[in-house]
Coordinates of N, CA and C in Angstrom, one line a residue:
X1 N -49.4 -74.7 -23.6 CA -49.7 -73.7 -22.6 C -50.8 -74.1 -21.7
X2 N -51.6 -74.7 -22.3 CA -53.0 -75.3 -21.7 C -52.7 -76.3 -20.1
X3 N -51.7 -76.9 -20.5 CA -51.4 -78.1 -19.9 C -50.7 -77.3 -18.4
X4 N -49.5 -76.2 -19.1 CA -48.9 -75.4 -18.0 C -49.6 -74.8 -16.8
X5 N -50.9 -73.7 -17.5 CA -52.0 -73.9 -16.5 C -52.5 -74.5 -15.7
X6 N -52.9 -75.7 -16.5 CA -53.4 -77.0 -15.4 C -52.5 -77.3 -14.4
X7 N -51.5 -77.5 -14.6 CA -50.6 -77.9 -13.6 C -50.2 -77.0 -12.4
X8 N -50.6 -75.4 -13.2 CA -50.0 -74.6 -12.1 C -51.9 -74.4 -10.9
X9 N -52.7 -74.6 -11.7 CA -54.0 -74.7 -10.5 C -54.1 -75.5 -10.1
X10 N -53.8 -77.2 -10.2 CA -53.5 -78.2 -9.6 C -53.0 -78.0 -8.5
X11 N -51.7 -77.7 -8.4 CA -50.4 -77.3 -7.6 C -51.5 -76.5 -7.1
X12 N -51.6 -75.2 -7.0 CA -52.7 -74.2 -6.3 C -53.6 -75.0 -5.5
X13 N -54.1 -75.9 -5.7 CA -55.7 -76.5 -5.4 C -55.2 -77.2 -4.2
X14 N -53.7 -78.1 -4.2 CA -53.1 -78.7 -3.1 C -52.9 -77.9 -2.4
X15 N -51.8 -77.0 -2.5 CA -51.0 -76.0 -1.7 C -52.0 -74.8 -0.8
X16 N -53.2 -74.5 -1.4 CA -54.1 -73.7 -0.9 C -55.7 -74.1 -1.3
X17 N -56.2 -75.1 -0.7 CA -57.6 -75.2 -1.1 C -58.5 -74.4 -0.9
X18 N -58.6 -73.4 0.2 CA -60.0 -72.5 0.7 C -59.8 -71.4 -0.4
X19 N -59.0 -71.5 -1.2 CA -58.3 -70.3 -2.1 C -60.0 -70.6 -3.4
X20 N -59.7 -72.0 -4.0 CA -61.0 -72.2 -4.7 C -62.0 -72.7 -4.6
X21 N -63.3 -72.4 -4.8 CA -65.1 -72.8 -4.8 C -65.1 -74.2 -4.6
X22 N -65.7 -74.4 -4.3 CA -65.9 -75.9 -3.6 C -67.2 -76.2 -4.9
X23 N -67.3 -77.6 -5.1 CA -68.3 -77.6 -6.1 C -69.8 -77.4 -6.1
X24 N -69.7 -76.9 -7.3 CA -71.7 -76.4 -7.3 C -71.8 -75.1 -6.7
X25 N -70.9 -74.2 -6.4 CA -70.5 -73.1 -5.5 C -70.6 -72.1 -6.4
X26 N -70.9 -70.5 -6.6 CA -70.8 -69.6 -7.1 C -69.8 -68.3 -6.6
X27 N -69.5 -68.0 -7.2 CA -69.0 -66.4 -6.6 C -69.8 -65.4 -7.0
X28 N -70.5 -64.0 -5.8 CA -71.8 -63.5 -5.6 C -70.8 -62.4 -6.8
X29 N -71.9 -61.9 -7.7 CA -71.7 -60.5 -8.4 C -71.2 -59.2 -7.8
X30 N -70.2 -58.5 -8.2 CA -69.7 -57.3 -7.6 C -70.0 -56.4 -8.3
X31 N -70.7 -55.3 -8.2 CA -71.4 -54.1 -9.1 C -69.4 -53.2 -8.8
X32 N -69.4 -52.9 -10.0 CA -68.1 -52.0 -10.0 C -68.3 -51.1 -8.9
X33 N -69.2 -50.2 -8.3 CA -69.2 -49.2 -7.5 C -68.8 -49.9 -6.4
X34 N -69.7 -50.8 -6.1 CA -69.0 -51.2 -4.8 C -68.0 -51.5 -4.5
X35 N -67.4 -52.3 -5.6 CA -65.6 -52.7 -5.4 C -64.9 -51.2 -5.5
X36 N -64.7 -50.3 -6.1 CA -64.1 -49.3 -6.2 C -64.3 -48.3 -4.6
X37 N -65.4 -48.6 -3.9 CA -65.7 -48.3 -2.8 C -65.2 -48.7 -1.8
X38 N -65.0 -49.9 -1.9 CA -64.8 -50.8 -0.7 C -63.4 -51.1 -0.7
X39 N -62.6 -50.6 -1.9 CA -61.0 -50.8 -2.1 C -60.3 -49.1 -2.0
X40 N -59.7 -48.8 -1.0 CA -58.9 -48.0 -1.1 C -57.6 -47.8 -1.2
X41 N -57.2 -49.2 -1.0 CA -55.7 -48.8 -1.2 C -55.0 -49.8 -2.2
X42 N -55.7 -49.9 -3.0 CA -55.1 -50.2 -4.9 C -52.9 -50.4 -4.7
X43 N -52.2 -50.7 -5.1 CA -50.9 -50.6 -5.1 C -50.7 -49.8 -6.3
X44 N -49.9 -48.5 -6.1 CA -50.0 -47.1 -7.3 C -49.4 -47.8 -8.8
X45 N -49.7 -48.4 -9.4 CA -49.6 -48.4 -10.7 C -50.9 -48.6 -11.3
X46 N -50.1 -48.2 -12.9 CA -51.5 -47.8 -13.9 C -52.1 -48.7 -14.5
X47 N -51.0 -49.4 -15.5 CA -52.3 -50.2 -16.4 C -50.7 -50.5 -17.0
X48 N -50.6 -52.2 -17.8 CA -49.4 -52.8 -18.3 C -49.9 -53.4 -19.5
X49 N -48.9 -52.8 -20.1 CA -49.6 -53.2 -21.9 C -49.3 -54.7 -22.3
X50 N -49.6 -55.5 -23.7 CA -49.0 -56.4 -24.2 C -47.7 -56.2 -24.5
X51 N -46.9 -57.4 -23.4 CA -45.3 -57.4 -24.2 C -45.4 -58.8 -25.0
X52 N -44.0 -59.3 -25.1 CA -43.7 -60.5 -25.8 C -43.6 -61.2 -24.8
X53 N -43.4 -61.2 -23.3 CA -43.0 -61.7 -22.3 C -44.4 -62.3 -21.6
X54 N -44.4 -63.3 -20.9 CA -45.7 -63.6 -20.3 C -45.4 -64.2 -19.1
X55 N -45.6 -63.8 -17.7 CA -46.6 -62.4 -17.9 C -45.3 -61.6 -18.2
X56 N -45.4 -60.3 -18.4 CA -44.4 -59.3 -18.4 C -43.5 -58.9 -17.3
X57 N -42.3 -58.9 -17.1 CA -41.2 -59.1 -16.4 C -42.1 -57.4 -15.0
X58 N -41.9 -58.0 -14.3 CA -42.5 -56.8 -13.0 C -41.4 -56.8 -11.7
X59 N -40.6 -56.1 -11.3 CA -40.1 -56.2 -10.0 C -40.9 -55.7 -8.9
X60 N -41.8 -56.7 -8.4 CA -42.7 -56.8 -7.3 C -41.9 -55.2 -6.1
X61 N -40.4 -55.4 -5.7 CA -39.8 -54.5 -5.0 C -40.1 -52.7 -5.2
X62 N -39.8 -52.8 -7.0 CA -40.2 -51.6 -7.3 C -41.9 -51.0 -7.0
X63 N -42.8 -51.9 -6.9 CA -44.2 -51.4 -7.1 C -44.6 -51.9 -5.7
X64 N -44.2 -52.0 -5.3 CA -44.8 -52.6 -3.5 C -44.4 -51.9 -2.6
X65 N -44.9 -50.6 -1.8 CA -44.7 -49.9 -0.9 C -44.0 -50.3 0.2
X66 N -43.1 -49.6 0.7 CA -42.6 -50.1 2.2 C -42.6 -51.4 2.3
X67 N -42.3 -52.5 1.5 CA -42.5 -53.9 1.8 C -41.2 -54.4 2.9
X68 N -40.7 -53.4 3.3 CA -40.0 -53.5 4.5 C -40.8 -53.3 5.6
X69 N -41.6 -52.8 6.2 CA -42.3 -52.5 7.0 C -43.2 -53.9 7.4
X70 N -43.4 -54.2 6.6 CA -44.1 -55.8 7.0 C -43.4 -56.4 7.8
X71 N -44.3 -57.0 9.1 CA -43.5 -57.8 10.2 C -43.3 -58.9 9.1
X72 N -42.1 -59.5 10.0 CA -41.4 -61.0 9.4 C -42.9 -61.8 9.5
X73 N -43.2 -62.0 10.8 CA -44.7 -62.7 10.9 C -45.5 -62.2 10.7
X74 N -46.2 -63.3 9.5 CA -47.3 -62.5 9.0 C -48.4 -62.7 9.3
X75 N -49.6 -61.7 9.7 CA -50.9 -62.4 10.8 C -51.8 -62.3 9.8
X76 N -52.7 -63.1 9.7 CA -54.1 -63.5 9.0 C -54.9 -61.9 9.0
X77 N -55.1 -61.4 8.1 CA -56.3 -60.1 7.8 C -57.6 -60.7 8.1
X78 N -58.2 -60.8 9.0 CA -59.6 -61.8 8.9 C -61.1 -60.9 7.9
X79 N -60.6 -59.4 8.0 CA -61.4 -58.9 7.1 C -61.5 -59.1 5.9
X80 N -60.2 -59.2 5.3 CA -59.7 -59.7 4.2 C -60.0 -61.0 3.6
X81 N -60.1 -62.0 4.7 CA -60.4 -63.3 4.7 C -62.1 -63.4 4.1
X82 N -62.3 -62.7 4.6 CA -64.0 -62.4 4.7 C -64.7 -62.0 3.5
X83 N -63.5 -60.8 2.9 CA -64.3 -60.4 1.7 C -63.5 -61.4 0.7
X84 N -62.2 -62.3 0.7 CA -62.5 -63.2 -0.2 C -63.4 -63.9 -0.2
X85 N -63.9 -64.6 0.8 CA -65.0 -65.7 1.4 C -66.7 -64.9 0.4
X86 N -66.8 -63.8 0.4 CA -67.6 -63.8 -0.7 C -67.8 -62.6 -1.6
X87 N -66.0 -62.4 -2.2 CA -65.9 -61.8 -3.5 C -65.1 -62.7 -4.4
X88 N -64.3 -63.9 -3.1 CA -63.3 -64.6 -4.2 C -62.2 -63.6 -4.5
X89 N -61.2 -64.0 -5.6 CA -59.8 -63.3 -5.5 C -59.8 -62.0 -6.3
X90 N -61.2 -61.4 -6.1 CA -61.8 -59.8 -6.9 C -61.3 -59.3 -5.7
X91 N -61.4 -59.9 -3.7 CA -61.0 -58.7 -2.8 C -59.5 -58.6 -2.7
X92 N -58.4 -59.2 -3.4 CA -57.2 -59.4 -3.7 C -56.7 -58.7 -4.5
X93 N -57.0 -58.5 -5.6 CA -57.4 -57.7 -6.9 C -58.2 -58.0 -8.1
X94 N -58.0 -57.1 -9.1 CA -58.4 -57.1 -10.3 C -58.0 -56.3 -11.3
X95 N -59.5 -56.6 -12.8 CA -58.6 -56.2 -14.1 C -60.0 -55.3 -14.4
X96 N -60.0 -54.1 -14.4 CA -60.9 -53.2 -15.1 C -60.5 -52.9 -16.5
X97 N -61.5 -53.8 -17.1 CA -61.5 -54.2 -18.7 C -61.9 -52.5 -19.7
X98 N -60.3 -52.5 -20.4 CA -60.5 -51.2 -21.4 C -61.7 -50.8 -22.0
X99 N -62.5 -51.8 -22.8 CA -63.6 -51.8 -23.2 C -64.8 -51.0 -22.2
X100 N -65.0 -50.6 -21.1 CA -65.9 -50.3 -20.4 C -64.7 -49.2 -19.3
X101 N -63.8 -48.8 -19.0 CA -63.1 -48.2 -17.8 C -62.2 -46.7 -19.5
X102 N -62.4 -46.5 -20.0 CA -61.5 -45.8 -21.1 C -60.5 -44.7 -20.1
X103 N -60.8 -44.9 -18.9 CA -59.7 -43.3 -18.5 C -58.8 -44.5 -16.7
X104 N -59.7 -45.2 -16.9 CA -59.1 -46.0 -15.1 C -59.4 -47.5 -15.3
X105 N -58.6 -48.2 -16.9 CA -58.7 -49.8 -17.0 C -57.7 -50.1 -16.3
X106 N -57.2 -51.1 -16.3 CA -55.8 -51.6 -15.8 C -56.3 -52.7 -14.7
X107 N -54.6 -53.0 -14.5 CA -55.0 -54.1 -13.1 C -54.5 -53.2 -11.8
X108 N -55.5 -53.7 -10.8 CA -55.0 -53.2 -9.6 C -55.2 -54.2 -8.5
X109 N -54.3 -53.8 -7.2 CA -54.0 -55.2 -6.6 C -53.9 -54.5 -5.7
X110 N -54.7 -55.1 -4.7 CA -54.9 -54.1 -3.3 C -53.5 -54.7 -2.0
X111 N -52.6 -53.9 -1.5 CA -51.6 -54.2 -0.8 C -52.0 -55.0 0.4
X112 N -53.5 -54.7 1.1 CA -53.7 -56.2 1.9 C -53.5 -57.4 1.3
X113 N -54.3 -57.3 0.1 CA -54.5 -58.5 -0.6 C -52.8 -59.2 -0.7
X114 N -51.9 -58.7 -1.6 CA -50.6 -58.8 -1.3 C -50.1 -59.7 -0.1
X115 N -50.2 -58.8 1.2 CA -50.1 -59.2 2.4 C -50.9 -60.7 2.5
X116 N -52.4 -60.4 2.6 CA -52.9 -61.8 2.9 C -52.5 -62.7 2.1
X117 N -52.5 -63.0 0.8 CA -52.1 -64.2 0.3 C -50.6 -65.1 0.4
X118 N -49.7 -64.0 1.1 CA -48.8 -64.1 1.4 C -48.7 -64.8 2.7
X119 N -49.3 -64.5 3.5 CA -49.9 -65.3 4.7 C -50.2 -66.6 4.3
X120 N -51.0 -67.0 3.6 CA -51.7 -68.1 3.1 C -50.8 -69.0 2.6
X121 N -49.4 -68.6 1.8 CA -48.5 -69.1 1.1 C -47.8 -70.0 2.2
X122 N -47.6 -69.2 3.2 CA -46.8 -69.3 4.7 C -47.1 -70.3 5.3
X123 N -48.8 -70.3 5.5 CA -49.5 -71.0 6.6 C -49.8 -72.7 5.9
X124 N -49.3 -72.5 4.1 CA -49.6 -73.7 3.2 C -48.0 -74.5 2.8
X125 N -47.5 -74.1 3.7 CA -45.8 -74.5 3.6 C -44.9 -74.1 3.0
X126 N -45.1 -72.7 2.2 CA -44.1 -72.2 1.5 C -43.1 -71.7 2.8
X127 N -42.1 -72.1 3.1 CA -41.0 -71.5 3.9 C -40.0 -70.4 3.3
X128 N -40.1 -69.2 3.2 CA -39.3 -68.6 2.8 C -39.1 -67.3 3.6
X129 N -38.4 -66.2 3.2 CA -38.6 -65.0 3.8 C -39.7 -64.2 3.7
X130 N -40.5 -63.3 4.2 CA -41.5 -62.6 4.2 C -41.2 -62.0 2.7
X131 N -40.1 -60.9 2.8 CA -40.4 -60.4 1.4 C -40.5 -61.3 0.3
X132 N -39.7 -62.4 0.4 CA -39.9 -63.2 -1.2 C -41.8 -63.9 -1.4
X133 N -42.0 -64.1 0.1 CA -43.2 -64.5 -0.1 C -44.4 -63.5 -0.2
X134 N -44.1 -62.3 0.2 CA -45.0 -60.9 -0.6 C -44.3 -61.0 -2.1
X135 N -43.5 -61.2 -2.6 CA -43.0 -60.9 -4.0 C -43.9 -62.1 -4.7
X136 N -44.1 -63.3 -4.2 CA -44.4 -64.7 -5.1 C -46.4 -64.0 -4.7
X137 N -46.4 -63.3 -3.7 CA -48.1 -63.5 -3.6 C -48.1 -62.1 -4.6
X138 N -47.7 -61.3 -5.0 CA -47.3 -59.9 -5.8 C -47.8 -60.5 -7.2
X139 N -46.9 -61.8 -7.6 CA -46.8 -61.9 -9.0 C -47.9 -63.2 -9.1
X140 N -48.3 -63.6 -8.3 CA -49.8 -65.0 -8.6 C -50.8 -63.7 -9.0
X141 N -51.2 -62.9 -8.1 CA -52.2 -61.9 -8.3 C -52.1 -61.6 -9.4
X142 N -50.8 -60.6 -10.0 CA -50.5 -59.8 -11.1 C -51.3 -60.8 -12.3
X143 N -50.1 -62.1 -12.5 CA -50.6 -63.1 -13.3 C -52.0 -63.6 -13.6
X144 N -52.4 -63.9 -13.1 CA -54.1 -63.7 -12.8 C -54.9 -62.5 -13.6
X145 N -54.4 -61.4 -12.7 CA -55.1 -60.3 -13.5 C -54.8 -60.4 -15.3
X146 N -53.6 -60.3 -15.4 CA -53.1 -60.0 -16.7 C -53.8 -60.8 -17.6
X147 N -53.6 -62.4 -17.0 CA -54.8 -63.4 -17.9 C -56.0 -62.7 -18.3
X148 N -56.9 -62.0 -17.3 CA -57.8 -60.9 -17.8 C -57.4 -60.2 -18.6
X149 N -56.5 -59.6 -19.0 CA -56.3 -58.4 -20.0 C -56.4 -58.9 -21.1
X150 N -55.3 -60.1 -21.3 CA -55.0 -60.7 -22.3 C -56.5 -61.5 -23.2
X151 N -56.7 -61.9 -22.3 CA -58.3 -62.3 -22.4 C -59.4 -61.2 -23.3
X152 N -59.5 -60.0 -23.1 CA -59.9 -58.8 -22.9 C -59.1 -58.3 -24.6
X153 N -58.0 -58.6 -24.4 CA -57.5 -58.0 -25.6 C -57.5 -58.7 -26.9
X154 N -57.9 -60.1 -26.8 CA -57.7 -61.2 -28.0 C -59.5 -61.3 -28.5
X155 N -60.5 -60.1 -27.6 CA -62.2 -60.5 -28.3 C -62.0 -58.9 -29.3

């Protein structure tokens, strides 16, 4: 499994470098308040338990608002760009760990965020249709987060 990872951030590291820290680089702390402030528009789902499946089977279509409404071309969020540039992939989404959140844990994935990495996918040679490449930036995010849960659930 170790090895599957490596391979799949490798691949990541080619395909989209400004995506990770450059070395000797940090990513600045995010006080919960502020992130829950500064994110309004979360994509409406709750929280996704441990299955047997990894990650757990998700139809991106079902939980993605109007993902028809997205132009075919997709334009760079530069705000977006910005609060990756110093929150990292926390302004994309995240995993509010059970242990500390008891009424609002779960993962949430903000629908720019969606959008922008989807752009990024585009702009790094993935050729496909807009929706499949909101679907593939849908489930990098999801995956990601979940690693946090799983993470979260095995201390």
């Amino acid at each position: 499994m170790i090895e599957v990872i490596r391979e799949i951030i490798d691949s990541l590291k080619k395909r989209v470098p400004e995506a990770f820290l450059k070395e000797g680089e940090e990513l600045p702390e995010i006080p919960i308040k502020e992130k829950l402030e500064r994110v309004a528009e979360p994509v409406p789902f709750n929280r996704f338990y441990l299955t047997e499946e990894f990650p757990p089977h998700i139809d991106p279509s079902d939980l993605i608002p109007a993902i028809s409404d997205v132009p075919e071309e997709l334009q760079e969020d530069k705000e977006v760009r910005k609060e990756v540039e110093k929150y990292g992939t926390d302004a994309l989404g995240w995993y509010q760990p059970f242990h500390f959140f008891e009424s609002s844990w779960g993962i949430f994935i903000r629908w720019r965020g969606i959008k922008f990495l989807a752009y990024l996918l585009n702009k790094n040679g993935q050729k496909e249709s807009y929706v499949e490449l909101m679907k593939h930036a849908f489930k990098l995010i999801h995956s990601h987060e979940y690693f946090h849960f799983l993470t979260e659930w095995a201390t």
